[in-house]
CSV table of C-alpha atoms and ligand atoms in Angstrom, one decimal:
chain,number,residue,atom,x,y,z
A,1,MET,CA,83.2,189.5,30.7
A,2,SER,CA,83.2,190.8,27.1
A,3,ASP,CA,80.1,192.9,27.9
A,4,TYR,CA,82.2,195.6,29.6
A,5,PRO,CA,83.7,198.5,27.7
A,6,LYS,CA,87.5,198.2,27.7
A,7,ASP,CA,88.1,201.5,29.5
A,8,LEU,CA,86.4,200.8,32.8
A,9,HIS,CA,88.8,200.9,35.8
A,10,PRO,CA,89.7,197.8,37.8
A,11,GLU,CA,88.0,199.1,41.0
A,12,SER,CA,84.7,199.4,39.0
A,13,LEU,CA,85.0,195.8,37.8
A,14,MET,CA,86.1,194.0,41.0
A,15,MET,CA,82.6,193.3,42.2
A,16,SER,CA,81.3,191.6,39.1
A,17,TYR,CA,84.0,190.8,36.5
A,18,GLY,CA,84.0,187.2,35.3
A,19,TYR,CA,80.9,186.1,37.3
A,20,LYS,CA,77.6,185.1,35.6
A,21,PRO,CA,74.7,185.2,38.1
A,22,GLU,CA,72.5,183.1,35.8
A,23,LEU,CA,74.8,180.1,36.4
A,24,SER,CA,74.3,180.4,40.2
A,25,GLU,CA,70.5,180.8,40.8
A,26,GLY,CA,70.9,184.6,40.2
A,27,ALA,CA,73.0,185.0,43.4
A,28,LEU,CA,74.4,188.6,43.3
A,29,LYS,CA,77.7,187.4,44.8
A,30,CYS,CA,79.7,184.5,43.6
A,31,PRO,CA,79.0,181.6,45.9
A,32,ILE,CA,81.7,179.4,47.5
A,33,PHE,CA,81.9,176.4,45.3
A,34,GLN,CA,82.9,174.1,48.1
A,35,THR,CA,83.2,171.0,46.0
A,36,SER,CA,86.1,168.7,45.2
A,37,THR,CA,84.7,167.6,41.8
A,38,PHE,CA,82.1,168.5,39.1
A,39,THR,CA,79.7,166.2,37.3
A,40,PHE,CA,79.9,165.9,33.5
A,41,LYS,CA,76.7,165.9,31.4
A,42,SER,CA,78.0,163.0,29.4
A,43,ALA,CA,81.1,160.8,29.1
A,44,GLU,CA,81.9,162.6,25.8
A,45,GLU,CA,81.9,165.9,27.6
A,46,GLY,CA,84.3,164.6,30.3
A,47,LYS,CA,86.6,163.3,27.6
A,48,ALA,CA,86.6,166.7,25.8
A,49,PHE,CA,87.4,168.6,29.1
A,50,PHE,CA,90.3,166.3,29.9
A,51,GLU,CA,91.7,166.5,26.4
A,52,VAL,CA,92.0,170.3,26.8
A,53,ALA,CA,93.1,170.3,30.4
A,54,TYR,CA,95.9,167.9,29.7
A,55,GLY,CA,97.0,169.6,26.5
A,56,LEU,CA,96.1,166.6,24.3
A,57,ARG,CA,94.5,169.1,21.9
A,58,VAL,CA,94.1,172.9,21.7
A,59,LYS,CA,90.8,174.5,22.7
A,60,GLU,CA,88.4,175.4,19.9
A,61,PRO,CA,88.0,179.2,19.5
A,62,ASN,CA,84.8,179.4,21.5
A,63,GLU,CA,85.2,176.4,23.7
A,64,GLU,CA,85.3,177.0,27.5
A,65,LEU,CA,87.5,174.8,29.6
A,66,GLY,CA,84.9,172.7,31.5
A,67,LEU,CA,85.0,172.3,35.2
A,68,ILE,CA,86.6,169.0,36.1
A,69,TYR,CA,88.1,168.7,39.6
A,70,SER,CA,89.0,171.5,42.1
A,71,ARG,CA,92.8,170.7,41.9
A,72,LEU,CA,92.6,171.7,38.2
A,73,ASN,CA,89.9,174.4,38.2
A,74,ASN,CA,87.0,175.8,40.3
A,75,PRO,CA,84.8,178.9,39.7
A,76,ASP,CA,86.1,180.7,42.8
A,77,LEU,CA,89.7,180.2,41.6
A,78,GLU,CA,89.0,181.1,38.0
A,79,ILE,CA,87.0,184.2,38.6
A,80,LEU,CA,89.5,185.4,41.1
A,81,GLU,CA,92.3,184.8,38.6
A,82,ASN,CA,90.4,186.8,36.0
A,83,ARG,CA,89.9,189.7,38.3
A,84,LEU,CA,93.5,189.8,39.4
A,85,THR,CA,94.6,190.2,35.7
A,86,LEU,CA,92.9,193.6,35.6
A,87,TRP,CA,95.3,195.5,37.9
A,88,ASP,CA,98.4,194.3,36.1
A,89,LYS,CA,96.8,194.1,32.6
A,90,ALA,CA,98.1,190.5,32.4
A,91,GLU,CA,96.8,187.9,30.0
A,92,GLU,CA,96.6,185.2,32.6
A,93,CYS,CA,97.0,184.6,36.3
A,94,ALA,CA,97.6,181.5,38.5
A,95,VAL,CA,96.6,181.6,42.2
A,96,PHE,CA,98.2,179.5,44.8
A,97,GLU,CA,97.6,178.5,48.5
A,98,SER,CA,100.6,180.8,49.5
A,99,GLY,CA,103.0,183.3,48.0
A,100,MET,CA,105.8,180.8,48.6
A,101,SER,CA,104.0,178.2,46.5
A,102,ALA,CA,103.6,180.8,43.6
A,103,ILE,CA,107.4,181.6,43.8
A,104,THR,CA,108.6,178.0,44.2
A,105,THR,CA,106.3,176.6,41.4
A,106,LEU,CA,107.6,179.3,39.0
A,107,LEU,CA,111.2,178.7,39.9
A,108,LEU,CA,110.8,174.9,39.5
A,109,GLU,CA,109.0,175.2,36.1
A,110,PHE,CA,111.5,177.5,34.5
A,111,LEU,CA,114.9,176.3,36.0
A,112,ASN,CA,116.8,173.1,35.1
A,113,PRO,CA,119.8,171.4,36.7
A,114,GLY,CA,123.0,173.3,35.6
A,115,ASP,CA,121.1,176.6,35.4
A,116,TYR,CA,122.0,179.8,37.4
A,117,VAL,CA,119.3,181.9,39.0
A,118,VAL,CA,120.3,185.6,39.2
A,119,TYR,CA,118.5,187.3,42.1
A,120,SER,CA,118.4,190.6,43.9
A,121,ALA,CA,119.2,191.0,47.6
A,122,PRO,CA,117.4,191.5,49.9
A,123,VAL,CA,114.5,189.2,49.0
A,124,TYR,CA,111.9,187.9,51.4
A,125,GLY,CA,113.6,185.4,53.8
A,126,GLY,CA,111.6,182.4,52.5
A,127,THR,CA,112.6,183.1,48.9
A,128,ASP,CA,116.2,183.6,49.9
A,129,HIS,CA,116.1,180.2,51.7
A,130,PHE,CA,114.6,178.4,48.7
A,131,ILE,CA,117.1,180.0,46.2
A,132,ASN,CA,120.2,179.4,48.4
A,133,HIS,CA,119.4,176.2,50.2
A,134,ILE,CA,116.8,174.2,48.2
A,135,LEU,CA,117.5,174.9,44.6
A,136,PRO,CA,121.2,174.0,44.9
A,137,ARG,CA,120.1,170.4,45.8
A,138,PHE,CA,118.7,170.2,42.3
A,139,GLY,CA,121.9,171.6,40.7
A,140,ILE,CA,120.6,175.2,40.3
A,141,LYS,CA,123.1,177.8,41.5
A,142,PRO,CA,122.4,181.2,42.8
A,143,ILE,CA,124.0,184.5,41.8
A,144,GLY,CA,122.9,187.4,44.1
A,145,PHE,CA,123.3,191.1,43.4
A,146,ARG,CA,122.5,193.9,45.7
A,147,ALA,CA,119.3,195.9,44.9
A,148,GLY,CA,120.6,199.2,43.6
A,149,SER,CA,123.5,197.6,41.6
A,150,THR,CA,124.1,199.1,38.1
A,151,LYS,CA,123.8,197.1,34.9
A,152,GLU,CA,127.5,196.8,34.8
A,153,GLU,CA,127.7,195.5,38.3
A,154,ILE,CA,125.1,192.8,37.7
A,155,GLU,CA,126.8,191.8,34.4
A,156,ALA,CA,130.1,191.6,36.3
A,157,ARG,CA,128.6,189.2,38.9
A,158,ILE,CA,127.3,186.9,36.1
A,159,GLU,CA,130.7,187.1,34.3
A,160,LYS,CA,132.6,186.3,37.5
A,161,GLU,CA,130.6,183.0,37.8
A,162,LYS,CA,131.2,182.3,34.1
A,163,ALA,CA,127.4,181.9,34.0
A,164,ALA,CA,126.6,183.4,30.5
A,165,GLY,CA,124.6,180.9,28.5
A,166,LYS,CA,123.5,179.1,31.8
A,167,VAL,CA,121.2,181.8,33.3
A,168,GLY,CA,117.7,180.4,33.5
A,169,LEU,CA,116.0,183.5,34.9
A,170,ILE,CA,116.4,186.8,36.7
A,171,TYR,CA,114.4,187.2,39.9
A,172,ALA,CA,114.0,190.5,41.7
A,173,GLU,CA,112.0,191.9,44.6
A,174,THR,CA,111.3,195.6,44.1
A,175,PRO,CA,110.7,197.5,46.3
A,176,ALA,CA,112.8,195.1,48.4
A,177,ASN,CA,111.5,193.8,51.8
A,178,PRO,CA,112.5,195.3,54.2
A,179,THR,CA,114.6,198.2,53.0
A,180,ASN,CA,112.5,199.5,50.1
A,181,ALA,CA,115.6,199.3,47.9
A,182,LEU,CA,114.6,199.5,44.2
A,183,VAL,CA,115.7,197.4,41.3
A,184,ASP,CA,115.6,198.8,37.7
A,185,ILE,CA,113.3,196.4,35.8
A,186,ALA,CA,114.3,197.9,32.4
A,187,VAL,CA,117.9,197.0,33.2
A,188,LEU,CA,117.0,193.4,34.0
A,189,ARG,CA,115.1,193.2,30.7
A,190,GLU,CA,118.2,194.4,28.8
A,191,ILE,CA,120.4,191.8,30.6
A,192,ALA,CA,117.9,189.0,30.1
A,193,ASP,CA,117.6,189.9,26.4
A,194,SER,CA,121.4,189.9,26.0
A,195,LEU,CA,121.6,186.4,27.6
A,196,SER,CA,118.6,184.9,25.8
A,197,THR,CA,118.8,182.5,22.8
A,198,ASP,CA,116.0,180.9,20.8
A,199,GLU,CA,116.5,177.7,22.7
A,200,LYS,CA,117.0,179.3,26.1
A,201,PRO,CA,115.0,182.4,26.7
A,202,VAL,CA,115.9,184.2,30.0
A,203,TYR,CA,112.8,185.3,31.9
A,204,VAL,CA,112.5,188.3,34.3
A,205,VAL,CA,110.4,187.8,37.4
A,206,ILE,CA,109.4,190.6,39.7
A,207,ASP,CA,108.0,190.1,43.2
A,208,ASN,CA,105.7,193.2,43.5
A,209,THR,CA,104.3,192.2,46.9
A,210,TYR,CA,105.9,195.1,48.8
A,211,MET,CA,104.2,197.8,46.6
A,212,GLY,CA,101.0,195.8,45.8
A,213,PRO,CA,99.1,195.8,42.5
A,214,LEU,CA,97.9,199.4,42.3
A,215,TRP,CA,100.9,201.6,41.8
A,216,SER,CA,103.4,199.6,39.7
A,217,HIS,CA,102.8,197.2,36.9
A,218,PRO,CA,106.0,195.3,36.3
A,219,LEU,CA,104.7,193.5,33.1
A,220,GLU,CA,104.4,196.9,31.4
A,221,LEU,CA,107.9,197.8,32.6
A,222,GLY,CA,109.5,194.7,30.9
A,223,ALA,CA,109.0,191.8,33.2
A,224,ASP,CA,107.7,188.4,32.0
A,225,PHE,CA,106.1,187.6,35.4
A,226,VAL,CA,104.8,189.5,38.4
A,227,ILE,CA,104.4,187.6,41.7
A,228,TYR,CA,102.4,188.5,44.7
A,229,SER,CA,102.1,187.1,48.2
A,230,ALA,CA,98.3,187.6,48.1
A,231,THR,CA,98.5,187.2,51.9
A,232,LYS,CA,99.5,190.9,51.9
A,233,TYR,CA,97.6,193.8,50.3
A,234,ILE,CA,95.4,191.6,48.1
A,235,GLY,CA,94.1,189.6,51.1
A,236,GLY,CA,94.6,192.6,53.3
A,237,HIS,CA,92.9,191.5,56.5
A,238,SER,CA,95.6,189.1,58.0
A,239,ASP,CA,93.2,186.2,57.7
A,240,VAL,CA,94.3,184.3,54.6
A,241,ILE,CA,97.5,182.9,53.1
A,242,ALA,CA,97.7,182.9,49.3
A,243,GLY,CA,99.8,183.8,46.3
A,244,ALA,CA,99.5,184.8,42.7
A,245,CYS,CA,101.6,184.8,39.5
A,246,LEU,CA,100.7,186.8,36.4
A,247,GLY,CA,102.1,186.9,32.8
A,248,SER,CA,101.3,185.7,29.3
A,249,LYS,CA,98.8,183.0,28.5
A,250,GLU,CA,101.6,180.7,27.3
A,251,LEU,CA,103.9,181.0,30.3
A,252,ILE,CA,101.2,181.0,33.0
A,253,GLY,CA,99.8,177.9,31.2
A,254,ARG,CA,103.1,176.1,32.0
A,255,ILE,CA,102.9,177.2,35.6
A,256,LYS,CA,99.3,176.0,35.9
A,257,GLY,CA,100.5,172.7,34.4
A,258,LEU,CA,103.0,172.2,37.2
A,259,ARG,CA,100.5,173.5,39.8
A,260,THR,CA,98.1,170.7,38.8
A,261,PHE,CA,100.7,168.1,39.7
A,262,LEU,CA,102.1,169.8,42.8
A,263,GLY,CA,98.6,170.3,43.9
A,264,ASN,CA,99.3,173.7,45.5
A,265,MET,CA,96.4,175.7,43.9
A,266,ALA,CA,94.2,177.9,46.2
A,267,GLY,CA,91.0,176.3,47.4
A,268,PRO,CA,87.5,177.8,46.9
A,269,TRP,CA,87.3,179.3,50.3
A,270,THR,CA,90.6,181.1,49.8
A,271,GLY,CA,89.4,182.2,46.3
A,272,TRP,CA,86.2,183.6,47.8
A,273,LEU,CA,87.9,185.5,50.6
A,274,LEU,CA,90.3,187.1,48.1
A,275,MET,CA,87.5,188.2,45.8
A,276,ARG,CA,85.9,189.8,48.8
A,277,SER,CA,89.1,191.6,49.6
A,278,LEU,CA,89.7,192.7,46.1
A,279,GLU,CA,86.5,194.8,46.2
A,280,THR,CA,88.2,197.2,48.7
A,281,LEU,CA,91.8,196.9,47.6
A,282,LYS,CA,92.1,200.4,46.1
A,283,THR,CA,90.3,202.1,49.1
A,284,ARG,CA,92.4,200.2,51.6
A,285,MET,CA,95.7,200.8,49.9
A,286,GLU,CA,95.0,204.5,49.4
A,287,ALA,CA,94.1,205.0,53.1
A,288,GLN,CA,97.3,203.1,54.1
A,289,ALA,CA,99.6,205.2,51.8
A,290,ILE,CA,98.1,208.4,53.2
A,291,ASN,CA,98.7,207.2,56.7
A,292,ALA,CA,102.2,206.1,55.9
A,293,ALA,CA,103.2,209.5,54.6
A,294,GLN,CA,102.1,211.1,57.9
A,295,VAL,CA,103.9,208.5,60.0
A,296,ALA,CA,107.0,208.9,57.9
A,297,ASP,CA,107.0,212.6,58.4
A,298,PHE,CA,106.8,212.2,62.1
A,299,LEU,CA,109.6,209.6,62.2
A,300,ARG,CA,111.9,211.7,60.0
A,301,ASN,CA,112.3,214.4,62.7
A,302,HIS,CA,112.4,212.2,65.7
A,303,PRO,CA,115.7,212.3,67.6
A,304,LYS,CA,115.6,208.6,68.4
A,305,ILE,CA,115.4,207.6,64.7
A,306,THR,CA,118.8,207.5,62.9
A,307,LYS,CA,117.7,206.3,59.5
A,308,ILE,CA,114.4,205.9,57.6
A,309,HIS,CA,113.7,203.8,54.5
A,310,TYR,CA,110.6,205.3,52.9
A,311,LEU,CA,110.1,205.7,49.1
A,312,GLY,CA,108.7,209.2,49.6
A,313,PHE,CA,112.1,210.4,51.0
A,314,ILE,CA,114.5,209.3,48.2
A,315,ASP,CA,116.8,212.2,47.4
A,316,LYS,CA,116.2,213.7,43.9
A,317,GLU,CA,119.9,213.4,43.2
A,318,HIS,CA,120.1,209.7,44.1
A,319,PRO,CA,120.1,207.1,41.3
A,320,GLN,CA,117.2,205.4,43.0
A,321,TYR,CA,115.0,208.4,42.5
A,322,ASP,CA,114.9,208.0,38.7
A,323,ILE,CA,113.9,204.3,39.1
A,324,TYR,CA,111.2,205.3,41.7
A,325,LYS,CA,109.7,207.8,39.3
A,326,ARG,CA,109.7,205.4,36.3
A,327,GLN,CA,108.4,202.4,38.2
A,328,TYR,CA,106.0,203.7,40.9
A,329,SER,CA,103.2,206.2,41.1
A,330,CYS,CA,103.0,206.2,45.0
A,331,ALA,CA,105.4,205.7,47.9
A,332,GLY,CA,103.2,202.9,49.3
A,333,ALA,CA,102.7,202.0,52.9
A,334,MET,CA,105.8,200.2,53.9
A,335,LEU,CA,108.5,201.8,56.1
A,336,ALA,CA,111.6,200.6,57.8
A,337,PHE,CA,113.6,202.7,60.3
A,338,GLU,CA,116.6,202.4,62.6
A,339,ILE,CA,116.3,203.2,66.2
A,340,LYS,CA,119.3,204.8,68.0
A,341,GLY,CA,121.2,202.0,69.6
A,342,GLY,CA,121.0,198.3,68.7
A,343,GLU,CA,118.8,195.2,69.2
A,344,ALA,CA,118.0,196.0,72.8
A,345,GLU,CA,116.6,199.5,71.9
A,346,ALA,CA,114.7,198.1,68.9
A,347,PHE,CA,113.2,195.4,71.1
A,348,LYS,CA,112.3,197.9,73.8
A,349,PHE,CA,110.4,199.9,71.2
A,350,LEU,CA,108.6,196.8,69.8
A,351,ASN,CA,107.6,195.7,73.3
A,352,SER,CA,106.3,199.1,74.2
A,353,LEU,CA,103.8,199.5,71.4
A,354,LYS,CA,100.1,199.4,72.4
A,355,LEU,CA,98.0,199.8,69.3
A,356,ILE,CA,100.4,198.5,66.6
A,357,LYS,CA,100.7,194.8,66.7
A,358,LEU,CA,104.1,193.0,66.9
A,359,ALA,CA,103.7,190.4,64.1
A,360,VAL,CA,105.2,189.5,60.7
A,361,SER,CA,103.3,190.0,57.5
A,362,LEU,CA,102.3,193.3,55.9
A,363,GLY,CA,99.7,195.1,53.8
A,364,SER,CA,96.9,194.5,56.2
A,365,THR,CA,94.2,196.8,57.6
A,366,GLU,CA,96.0,196.8,61.0
A,367,SER,CA,99.5,198.2,61.4
A,368,LEU,CA,102.1,195.5,62.0
A,369,VAL,CA,105.7,195.9,63.2
A,370,GLN,CA,108.6,193.4,63.3
A,371,HIS,CA,112.4,193.1,63.6
A,372,PRO,CA,113.7,191.8,60.2
A,373,LYS,CA,117.1,190.7,61.4
A,374,THR,CA,115.8,188.2,63.9
A,375,MET,CA,112.4,187.5,62.4
A,376,THR,CA,111.5,187.5,58.7
A,377,HIS,CA,115.2,187.6,57.5
A,378,ALA,CA,116.7,185.6,60.3
A,379,ASP,CA,118.0,183.0,57.9
A,380,VAL,CA,119.8,185.4,55.5
A,381,ASP,CA,123.6,185.0,55.5
A,382,PRO,CA,124.9,187.4,58.2
A,383,ALA,CA,127.5,189.0,55.8
A,384,ASP,CA,124.6,189.7,53.3
A,385,LYS,CA,122.5,191.2,56.0
A,386,GLU,CA,125.2,193.7,56.8
A,387,VAL,CA,125.6,194.7,53.1
A,388,ILE,CA,121.9,195.1,52.4
A,389,GLY,CA,121.2,197.1,55.5
A,390,ILE,CA,119.3,194.6,57.7
A,391,THR,CA,120.8,195.9,61.0
A,392,ASP,CA,120.3,195.2,64.7
A,393,SER,CA,118.3,198.4,65.1
A,394,LEU,CA,116.1,198.1,62.0
A,395,VAL,CA,112.4,197.8,62.5
A,396,ARG,CA,109.8,197.3,59.7
A,397,LEU,CA,106.4,198.9,59.9
A,398,SER,CA,103.5,198.1,57.7
A,399,VAL,CA,101.0,201.0,58.0
A,400,GLY,CA,97.3,200.1,58.2
A,401,VAL,CA,94.0,202.0,57.9
A,402,GLU,CA,93.8,203.2,61.5
A,403,ASN,CA,93.7,206.9,62.4
A,404,ALA,CA,97.2,208.3,61.5
A,405,GLN,CA,97.3,210.5,64.7
A,406,ASP,CA,96.6,207.4,66.8
A,407,LEU,CA,99.5,205.5,65.1
A,408,ILE,CA,101.8,208.5,65.7
A,409,TRP,CA,100.8,208.6,69.4
A,410,ASP,CA,101.6,204.9,69.8
A,411,ILE,CA,105.0,205.2,68.1
A,412,ASP,CA,105.8,208.3,70.1
A,413,GLN,CA,105.0,206.8,73.4
A,414,ALA,CA,107.0,203.6,72.6
A,415,LEU,CA,110.0,205.6,71.4
A,416,ASN,CA,109.8,207.6,74.7
A,417,LYS,CA,110.3,204.2,76.6
A,418,VAL,CA,113.6,203.5,74.7
B,1,PLP,C1,107.9,190.1,49.4
B,1,PLP,C2,107.3,188.7,49.8
B,1,PLP,N1,107.3,187.8,48.9
B,1,PLP,C3,106.8,186.6,49.2
B,1,PLP,C4,106.3,186.2,50.5
B,1,PLP,C5,105.8,184.9,50.8
B,1,PLP,O1,104.4,184.9,50.8
B,1,PLP,P1,103.5,183.9,51.7
B,1,PLP,O2,103.8,184.2,53.1
B,1,PLP,O3,102.1,184.3,51.3
B,1,PLP,O4,103.9,182.5,51.3
B,1,PLP,C6,106.4,187.2,51.4
B,1,PLP,C7,105.9,186.9,52.8
B,1,PLP,O5,106.1,187.7,53.7
B,1,PLP,C8,106.9,188.5,51.1
B,1,PLP,O6,107.0,189.5,52.0
């Protein structure tokens, strides 16, 4: 890894970084290490590997953590983790068998009974469920704030719950799924710093799934962690479920510790598939964003569309525009829009599409469309849905790599049926 000059771009390194062909019979590509366990050269070596893995002693400066057992480490997992650090310029990465396992492992590691978790709304429905229905069973209470809230509004929410001194971490999804609402990461950093003490640091976690790893780097903007559902852009082909969490060596080390005992790490086959996907991440995402801009332009002027949530259309005078410019270098490939009418009209549209597939998930090569209110966000409190804009007529579209004119043709013909 150290042979490369520091200034090479991630897309140039994605085919080779972290892989040593000489350790795999010269194979150009990293093989799938489909093995549950690894042989030690000697009992002494096995002892040394375990001492480091279980934190019984610190690694010597040039000592590599030896391969032990695929729940702890595996070449496909480790090389993938090294490659994923490149886009976000992170010290360390932990990969999981799903985005939800990355999120839940992080929350369980850094929250304790009696803590509050401050979170932005909307968040992905699964995250919302875990924060509002599972964590309270362990004595951890949620404080939600609407994406787009000011610093004063978020602080007022914390004050109202008398939670100062008891906040464990601040969790935000930005851009938010499904409305593209933005949360100011610098503001969360300021709030976290004002609540932190030496004994109880308050961490900032950003789920960057909706934008993907290319055009925003939350760690550089003040977050302690960035989370991905790697099922989305990183995997990108709707054929694998996975998740990733990135941050400092120390904090990701703690997450990997809990992952070892929960046993929710990604397996070698998942690791291999994601490495393959990473090679084309930039090319795919750029093509998707270009298509999304054309689809958004078409929808903007359509008489049957009453509202469109697309980052490229934020009014320059709106407070969200300043956040957009500071945090993102592209509008991405996710859109949501409201169809004139309600659920019946939205469903008619969804049922009439021919090329675009009606399925949840996002960030894939094929365009996917779904109805957040009754699908991905079905479980969100109805009152919250109203406030955060998840309405009966809202449809979410993840734009793929197809021909943009074909996508527009499909959307047009389906809208004509409404
Ligand atoms: C923003 C966001 N975060 C997390 C997740 C959960 O990821 P996974 O489905 O890979 O567990 C999703 C899934 O849709 C998501 O959209």
